[in-house]
Coordinates of C-alpha atoms and ligand atoms in Angstrom, one line a residue:
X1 CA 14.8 65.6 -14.4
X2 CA 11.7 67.0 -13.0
X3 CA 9.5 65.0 -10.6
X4 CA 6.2 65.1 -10.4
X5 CA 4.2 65.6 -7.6
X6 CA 1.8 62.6 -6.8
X7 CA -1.5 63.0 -6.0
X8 CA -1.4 61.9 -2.3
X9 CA 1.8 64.6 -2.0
X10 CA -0.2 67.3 -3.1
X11 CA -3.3 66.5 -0.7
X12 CA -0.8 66.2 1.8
X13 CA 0.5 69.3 1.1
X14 CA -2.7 71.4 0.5
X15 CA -4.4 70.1 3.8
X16 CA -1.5 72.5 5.6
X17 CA -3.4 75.1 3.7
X18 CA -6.2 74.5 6.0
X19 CA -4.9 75.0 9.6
X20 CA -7.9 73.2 11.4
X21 CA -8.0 70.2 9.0
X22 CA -7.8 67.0 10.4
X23 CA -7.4 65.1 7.1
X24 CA -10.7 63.5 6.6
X25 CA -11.2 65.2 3.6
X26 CA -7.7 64.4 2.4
X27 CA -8.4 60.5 3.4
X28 CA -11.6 60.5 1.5
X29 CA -9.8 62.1 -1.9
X30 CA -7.3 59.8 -1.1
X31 CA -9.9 57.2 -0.9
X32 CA -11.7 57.5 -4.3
X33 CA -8.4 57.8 -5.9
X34 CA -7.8 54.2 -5.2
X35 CA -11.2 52.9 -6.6
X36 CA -10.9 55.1 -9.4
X37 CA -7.5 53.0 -10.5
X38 CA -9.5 49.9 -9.9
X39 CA -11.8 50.8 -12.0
X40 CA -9.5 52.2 -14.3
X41 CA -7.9 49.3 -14.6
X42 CA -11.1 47.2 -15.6
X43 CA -12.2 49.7 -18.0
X44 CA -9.1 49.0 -20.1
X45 CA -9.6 45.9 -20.8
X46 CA -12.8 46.4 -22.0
X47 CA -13.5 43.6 -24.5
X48 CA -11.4 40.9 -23.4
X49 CA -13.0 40.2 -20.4
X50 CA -16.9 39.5 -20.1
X51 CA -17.0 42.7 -18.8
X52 CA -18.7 44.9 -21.7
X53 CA -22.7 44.9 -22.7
X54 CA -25.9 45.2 -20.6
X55 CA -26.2 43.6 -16.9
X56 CA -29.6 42.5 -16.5
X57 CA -30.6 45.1 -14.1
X58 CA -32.6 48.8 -14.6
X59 CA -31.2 51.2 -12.2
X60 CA -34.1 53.4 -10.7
X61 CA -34.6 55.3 -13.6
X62 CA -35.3 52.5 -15.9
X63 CA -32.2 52.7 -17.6
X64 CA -30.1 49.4 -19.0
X65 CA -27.7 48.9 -16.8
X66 CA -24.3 48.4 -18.1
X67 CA -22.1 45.6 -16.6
X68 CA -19.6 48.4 -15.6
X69 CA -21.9 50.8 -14.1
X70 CA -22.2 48.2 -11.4
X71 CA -18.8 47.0 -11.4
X72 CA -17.9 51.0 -11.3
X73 CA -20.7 51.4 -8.4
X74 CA -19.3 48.7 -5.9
X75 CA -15.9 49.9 -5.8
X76 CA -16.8 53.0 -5.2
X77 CA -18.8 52.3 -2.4
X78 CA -16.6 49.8 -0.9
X79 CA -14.0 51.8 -1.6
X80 CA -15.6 54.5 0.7
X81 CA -17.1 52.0 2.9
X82 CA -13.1 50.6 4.0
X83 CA -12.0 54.3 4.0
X84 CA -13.9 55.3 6.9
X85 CA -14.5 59.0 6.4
X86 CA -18.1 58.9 4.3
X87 CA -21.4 58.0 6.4
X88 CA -23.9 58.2 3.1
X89 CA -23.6 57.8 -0.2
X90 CA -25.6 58.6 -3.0
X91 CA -25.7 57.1 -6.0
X92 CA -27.3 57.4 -9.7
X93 CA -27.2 53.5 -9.9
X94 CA -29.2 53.4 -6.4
X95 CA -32.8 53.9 -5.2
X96 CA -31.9 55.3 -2.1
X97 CA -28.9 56.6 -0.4
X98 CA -26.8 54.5 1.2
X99 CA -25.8 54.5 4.6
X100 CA -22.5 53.1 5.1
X101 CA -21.9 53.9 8.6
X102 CA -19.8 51.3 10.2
X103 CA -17.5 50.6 13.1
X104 CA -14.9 52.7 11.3
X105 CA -16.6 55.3 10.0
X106 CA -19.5 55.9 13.0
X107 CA -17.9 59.6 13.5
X108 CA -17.7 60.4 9.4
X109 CA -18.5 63.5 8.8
X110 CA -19.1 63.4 4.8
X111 CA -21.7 62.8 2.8
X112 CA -20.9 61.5 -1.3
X113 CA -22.8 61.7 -4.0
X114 CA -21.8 59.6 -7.2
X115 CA -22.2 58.8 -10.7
X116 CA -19.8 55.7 -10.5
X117 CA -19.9 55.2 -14.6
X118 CA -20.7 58.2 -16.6
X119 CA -21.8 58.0 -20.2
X120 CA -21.3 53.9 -19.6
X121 CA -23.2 53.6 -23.2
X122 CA -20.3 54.4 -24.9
X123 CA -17.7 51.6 -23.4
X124 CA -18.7 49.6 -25.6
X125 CA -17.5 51.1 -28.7
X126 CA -14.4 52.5 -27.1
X127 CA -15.4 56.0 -26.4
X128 CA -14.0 57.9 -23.0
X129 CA -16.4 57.6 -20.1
X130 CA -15.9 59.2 -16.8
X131 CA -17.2 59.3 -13.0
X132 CA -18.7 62.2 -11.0
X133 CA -18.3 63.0 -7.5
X134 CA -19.4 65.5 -5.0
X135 CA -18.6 65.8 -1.1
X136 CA -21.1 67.2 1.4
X137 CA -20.3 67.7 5.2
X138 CA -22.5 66.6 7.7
X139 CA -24.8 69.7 9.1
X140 CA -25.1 67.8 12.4
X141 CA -22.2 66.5 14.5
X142 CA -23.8 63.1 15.0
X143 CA -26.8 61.3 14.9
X144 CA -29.2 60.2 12.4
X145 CA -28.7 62.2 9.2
X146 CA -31.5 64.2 7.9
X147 CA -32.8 64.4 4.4
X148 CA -31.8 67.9 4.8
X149 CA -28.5 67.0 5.2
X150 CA -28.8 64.7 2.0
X151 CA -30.5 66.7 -0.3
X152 CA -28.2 70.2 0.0
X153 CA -27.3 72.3 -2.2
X154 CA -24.8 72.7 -5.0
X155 CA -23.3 75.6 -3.2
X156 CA -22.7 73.6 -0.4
X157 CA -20.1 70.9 -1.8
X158 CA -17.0 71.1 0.0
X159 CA -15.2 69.0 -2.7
X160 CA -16.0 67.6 -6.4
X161 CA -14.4 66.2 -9.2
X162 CA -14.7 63.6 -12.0
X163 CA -12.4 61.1 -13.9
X164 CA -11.5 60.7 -17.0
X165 CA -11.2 57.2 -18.4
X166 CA -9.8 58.2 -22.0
X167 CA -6.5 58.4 -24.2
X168 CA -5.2 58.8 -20.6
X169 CA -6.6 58.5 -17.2
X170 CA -7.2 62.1 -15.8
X171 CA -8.6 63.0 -11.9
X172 CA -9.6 66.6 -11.4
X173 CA -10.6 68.1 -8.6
X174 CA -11.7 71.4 -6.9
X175 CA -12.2 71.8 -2.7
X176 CA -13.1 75.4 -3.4
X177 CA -9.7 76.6 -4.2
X178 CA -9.0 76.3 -7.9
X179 CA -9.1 72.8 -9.9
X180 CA -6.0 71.1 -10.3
X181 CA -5.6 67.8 -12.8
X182 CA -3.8 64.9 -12.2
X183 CA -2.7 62.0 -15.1
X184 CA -2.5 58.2 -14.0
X185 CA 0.9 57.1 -14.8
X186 CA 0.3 53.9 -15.4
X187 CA 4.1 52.8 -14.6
X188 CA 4.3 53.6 -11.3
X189 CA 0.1 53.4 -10.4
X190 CA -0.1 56.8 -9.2
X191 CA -1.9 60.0 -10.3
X192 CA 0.5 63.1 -10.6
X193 CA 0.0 66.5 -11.5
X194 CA 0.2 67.4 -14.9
X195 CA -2.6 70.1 -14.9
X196 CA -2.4 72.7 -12.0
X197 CA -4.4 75.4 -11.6
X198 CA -7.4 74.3 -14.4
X199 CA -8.6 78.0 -16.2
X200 CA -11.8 77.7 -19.0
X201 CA -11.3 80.3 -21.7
X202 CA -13.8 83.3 -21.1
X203 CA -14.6 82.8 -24.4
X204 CA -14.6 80.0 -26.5
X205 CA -15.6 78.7 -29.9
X206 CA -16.9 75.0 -29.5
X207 CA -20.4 74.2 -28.6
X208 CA -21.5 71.0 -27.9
X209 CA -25.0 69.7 -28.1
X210 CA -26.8 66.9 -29.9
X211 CA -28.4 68.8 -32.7
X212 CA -30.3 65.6 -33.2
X213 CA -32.9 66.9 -31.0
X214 CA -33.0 70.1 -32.5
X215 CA -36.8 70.1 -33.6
X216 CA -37.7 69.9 -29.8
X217 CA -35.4 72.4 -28.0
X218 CA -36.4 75.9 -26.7
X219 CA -36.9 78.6 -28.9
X220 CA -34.0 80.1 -27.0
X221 CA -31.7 77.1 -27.8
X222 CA -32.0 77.4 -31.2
X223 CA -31.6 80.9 -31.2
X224 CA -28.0 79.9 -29.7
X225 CA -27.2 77.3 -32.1
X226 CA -28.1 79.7 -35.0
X227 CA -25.6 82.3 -33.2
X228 CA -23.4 79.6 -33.1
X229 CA -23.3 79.0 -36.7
X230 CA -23.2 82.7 -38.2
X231 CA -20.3 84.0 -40.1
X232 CA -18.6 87.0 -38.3
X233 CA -15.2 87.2 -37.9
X234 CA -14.5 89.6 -34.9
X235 CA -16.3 87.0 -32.6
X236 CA -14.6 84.3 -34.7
X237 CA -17.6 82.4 -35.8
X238 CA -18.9 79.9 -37.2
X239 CA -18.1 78.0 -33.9
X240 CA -17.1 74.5 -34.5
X241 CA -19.5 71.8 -33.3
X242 CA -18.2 69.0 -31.2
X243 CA -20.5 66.6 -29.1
X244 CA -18.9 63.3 -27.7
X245 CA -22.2 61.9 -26.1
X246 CA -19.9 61.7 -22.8
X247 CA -20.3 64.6 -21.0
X248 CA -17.0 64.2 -19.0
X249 CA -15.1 63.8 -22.6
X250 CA -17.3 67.1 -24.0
X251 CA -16.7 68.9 -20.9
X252 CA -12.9 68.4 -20.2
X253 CA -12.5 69.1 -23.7
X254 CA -14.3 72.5 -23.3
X255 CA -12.6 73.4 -19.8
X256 CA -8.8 73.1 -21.5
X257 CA -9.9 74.6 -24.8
X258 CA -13.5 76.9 -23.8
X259 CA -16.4 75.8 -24.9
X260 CA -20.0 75.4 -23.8
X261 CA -22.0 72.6 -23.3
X262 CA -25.5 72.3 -23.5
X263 CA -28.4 69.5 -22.5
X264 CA -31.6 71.5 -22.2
X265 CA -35.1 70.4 -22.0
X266 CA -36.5 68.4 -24.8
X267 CA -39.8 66.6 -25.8
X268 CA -38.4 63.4 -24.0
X269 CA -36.5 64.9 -21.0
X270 CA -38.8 67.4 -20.4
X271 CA -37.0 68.4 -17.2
X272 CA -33.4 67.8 -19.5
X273 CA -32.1 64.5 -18.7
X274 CA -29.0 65.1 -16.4
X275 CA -29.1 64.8 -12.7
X276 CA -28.7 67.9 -10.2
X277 CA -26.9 66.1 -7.5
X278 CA -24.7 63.6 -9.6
X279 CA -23.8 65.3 -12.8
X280 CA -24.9 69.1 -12.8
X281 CA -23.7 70.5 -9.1
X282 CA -20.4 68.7 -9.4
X283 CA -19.6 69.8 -12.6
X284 CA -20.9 73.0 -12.1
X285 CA -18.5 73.9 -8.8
X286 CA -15.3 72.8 -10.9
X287 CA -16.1 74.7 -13.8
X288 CA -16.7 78.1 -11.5
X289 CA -13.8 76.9 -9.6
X290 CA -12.1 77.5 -13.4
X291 CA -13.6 80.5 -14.1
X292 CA -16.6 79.2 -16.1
X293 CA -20.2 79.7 -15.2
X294 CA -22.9 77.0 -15.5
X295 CA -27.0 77.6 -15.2
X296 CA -30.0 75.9 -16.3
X297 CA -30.9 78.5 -18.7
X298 CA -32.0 81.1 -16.2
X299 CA -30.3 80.5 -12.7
X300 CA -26.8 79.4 -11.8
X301 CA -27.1 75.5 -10.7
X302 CA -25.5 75.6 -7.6
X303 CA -28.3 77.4 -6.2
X304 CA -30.8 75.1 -7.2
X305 CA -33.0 73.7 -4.6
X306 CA -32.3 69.8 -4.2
X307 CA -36.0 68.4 -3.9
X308 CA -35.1 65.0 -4.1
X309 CA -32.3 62.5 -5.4
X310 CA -32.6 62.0 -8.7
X311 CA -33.5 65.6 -9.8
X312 CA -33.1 66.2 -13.0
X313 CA -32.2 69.5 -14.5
X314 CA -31.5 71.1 -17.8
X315 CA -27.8 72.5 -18.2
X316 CA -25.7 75.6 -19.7
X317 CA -22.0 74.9 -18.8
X318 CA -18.4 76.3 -19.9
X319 CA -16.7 79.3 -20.7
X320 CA -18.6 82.3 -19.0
X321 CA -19.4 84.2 -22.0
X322 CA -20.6 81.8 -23.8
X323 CA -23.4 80.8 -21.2
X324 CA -24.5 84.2 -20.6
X325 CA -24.8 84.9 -24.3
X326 CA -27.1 81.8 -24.8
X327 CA -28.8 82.6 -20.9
X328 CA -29.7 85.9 -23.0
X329 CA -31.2 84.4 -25.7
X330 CA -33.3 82.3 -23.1
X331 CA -34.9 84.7 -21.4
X332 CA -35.1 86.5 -24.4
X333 CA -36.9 83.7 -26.8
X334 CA -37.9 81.3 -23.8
X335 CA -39.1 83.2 -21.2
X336 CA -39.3 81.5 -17.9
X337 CA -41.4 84.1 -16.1
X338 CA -41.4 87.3 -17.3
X339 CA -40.4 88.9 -20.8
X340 CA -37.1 90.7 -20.2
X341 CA -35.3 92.9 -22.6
X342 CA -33.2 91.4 -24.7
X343 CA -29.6 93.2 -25.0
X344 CA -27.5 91.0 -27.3
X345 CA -25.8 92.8 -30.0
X346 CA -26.4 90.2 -32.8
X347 CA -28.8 89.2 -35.7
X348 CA -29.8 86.0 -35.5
X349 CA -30.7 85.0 -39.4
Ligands
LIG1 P1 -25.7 58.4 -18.2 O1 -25.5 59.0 -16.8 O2 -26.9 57.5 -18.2 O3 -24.5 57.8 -18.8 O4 -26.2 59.6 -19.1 C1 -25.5 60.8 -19.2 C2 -24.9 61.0 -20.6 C3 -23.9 62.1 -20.6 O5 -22.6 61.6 -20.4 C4 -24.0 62.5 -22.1 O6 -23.6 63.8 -22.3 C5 -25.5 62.4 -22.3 O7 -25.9 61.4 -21.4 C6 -25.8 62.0 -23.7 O8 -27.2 61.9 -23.9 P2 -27.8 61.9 -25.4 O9 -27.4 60.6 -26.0 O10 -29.2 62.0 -25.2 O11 -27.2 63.1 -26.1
LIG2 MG1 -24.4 60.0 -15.7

């Protein structure tokens, strides 16, 4: 019988990859590993303890906090706190960064970003939530850190991932070398590799999107969802629509089968409503890491400039031909600066 590998074997065994490591990096995987089965563990028995609904608490953004965005947020941190390899992090459930530097971790030379409890609205009914991370190295050996050193760019993440919390409990992660997945077997409490080497479909035929908001999206969104829908057969659509509300669920989904999903601006998230540094950058770096693309409708999101924490940004993710066909119709039917020529090879009825 075939063994599988472990998580902790195969960070073990990639660090030799990397002839200068010292392991930090490895420790600090290593590290949000562990609070993810914590929290993995809670999230399961969501419902039988008092652990589901609102907490009482807005997080900076005025949004409800749920009971397990908190929960989720404080293991995390502590997690990474006791791990001794992260001086900052940075959270969506906090104001302001947070500088964990300690007796054990005054040399760390990371910096986290997190978004402990992804789509948390949907715990209570049951639905797959996930968390974000991203992994920044310090620009200065020591010292005070600088908010340039907090606010960098996508392109700059040595590491990201996310967790799945869903009809199995999924870690995937890219340090710049392809994205490899790893299921929790719950048995044994370990994650193992079940997914190596993580490819998105060039092409796909799923978009996902909440049509809900249709009336209030670009002129170029629509034009894509209209795309989307038209018969033709060689490019095998109609697409089919899927949307989760969980954008973990909607983009794992997309990843294993291609897909694209999309958040853009809208009357009430006039800047879209996902954030840069928590949600978009992260996700971004695995998906090119698979072979995807991800933009914001006109640029690629890792070159975004970081202006400040809770950035928000509208989002064009998945299978690369998919997001430059809908970039097209962008700068075709939503212009950001100039008009430019518009090259598809479609009628959009
Ligand atoms: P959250 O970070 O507050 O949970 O919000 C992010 C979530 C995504 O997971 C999801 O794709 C999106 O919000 C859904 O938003 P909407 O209900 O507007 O479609
Ligand atoms: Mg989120």
């Amino acid at each position: 019988m075939k063994v599988a590998k472990t998580l902790g074997q195969f960070i073990i065994e990639k660090q030799a990859d990397h002839p200068y490591a010292k392991g930090e990096l490895s420790r600090l995987l290593r590290d949000i590993g562990i609070a993810a089965k914590i929290v993995n563990r809670e999230i399961n028995k969501a419902g039988l303890m008092d652990n589901i609904g609102e907490a009482e608490t807005m997080n900076v953004q005025g949004e409800q906090q749920k009971k397990m965005d908190i929960y989720a947020n404080e293991q995390f941190i502590s997690a990474l706190q006791s791990g001794g390899e992260c001086c900052i992090v940075i959270s969506e459930e906090n104001n302001e960064y947070i500088n964990i530097e300690g007796e054990i971790s005054k040399d760390a030379k990371y910096i986290v970003a997190i978004d402990p409890l992804d789509g948390s609205s949907n715990i209570d009914v049951n639905v797959s939530v996930g968390t974000i991370f991203s992994v920044y190295r310090r620009k200065s050996p020591e010292g005070k850190v600088t908010p340039d050193e907090i606010l960098q760019k996508g392109v700059e993440q040595v590491a990201a991932g996310y967790l799945i919390y869903g009809s199995s409990t999924m870690l995937v992660y890219t340090t710049g070398k392809g994205v490899n997945g790893f299921t929790l077997d719950p048995s044994i409490g370990e994650f193992c590799l079940s997914h190596p080497n993580m490819r998105i479909p060039e092409d796909g035929i799923i978009y996902s999107i909440n049509e809900g908001y249709y009336t209030h999206f670009p002129d170029g969104v629509k034009k894509y969802i209209k795309y989307c829908q038209v018969e033709d057969k060689p490019t095998s659509r109609p697409y089919t629509s899927r949307y989760i509300g969980s954008m973990i669920a909607d983009m794992h989904r997309n990843i294993i089968l291609g897909g694209i999903y999309i958040y853009p601006v809208t009357a009430s998230a006039p800047n879209g409503k996902l954030r840069l540094v928590y949600e978009c950058n992260p996700m971004a770096f695995i998906v090119e890491q698979a072979g995807g693309k991800a933009s914001n409708g006109y640029q690629r999101i890792l070159d975004l400039e970081v202006t400040e924490l809770h950035q928000r940004t509208a989002i064009f993710i998945g299978s690369k031909n998919m997001v430059e066909k809908a970039e097209e119709m962008m700068a075709f039917f939503s212009p950001q600066q100039k008009k430019k020529t518009f090259e598809g090879d479609i009628v959009i009825q």
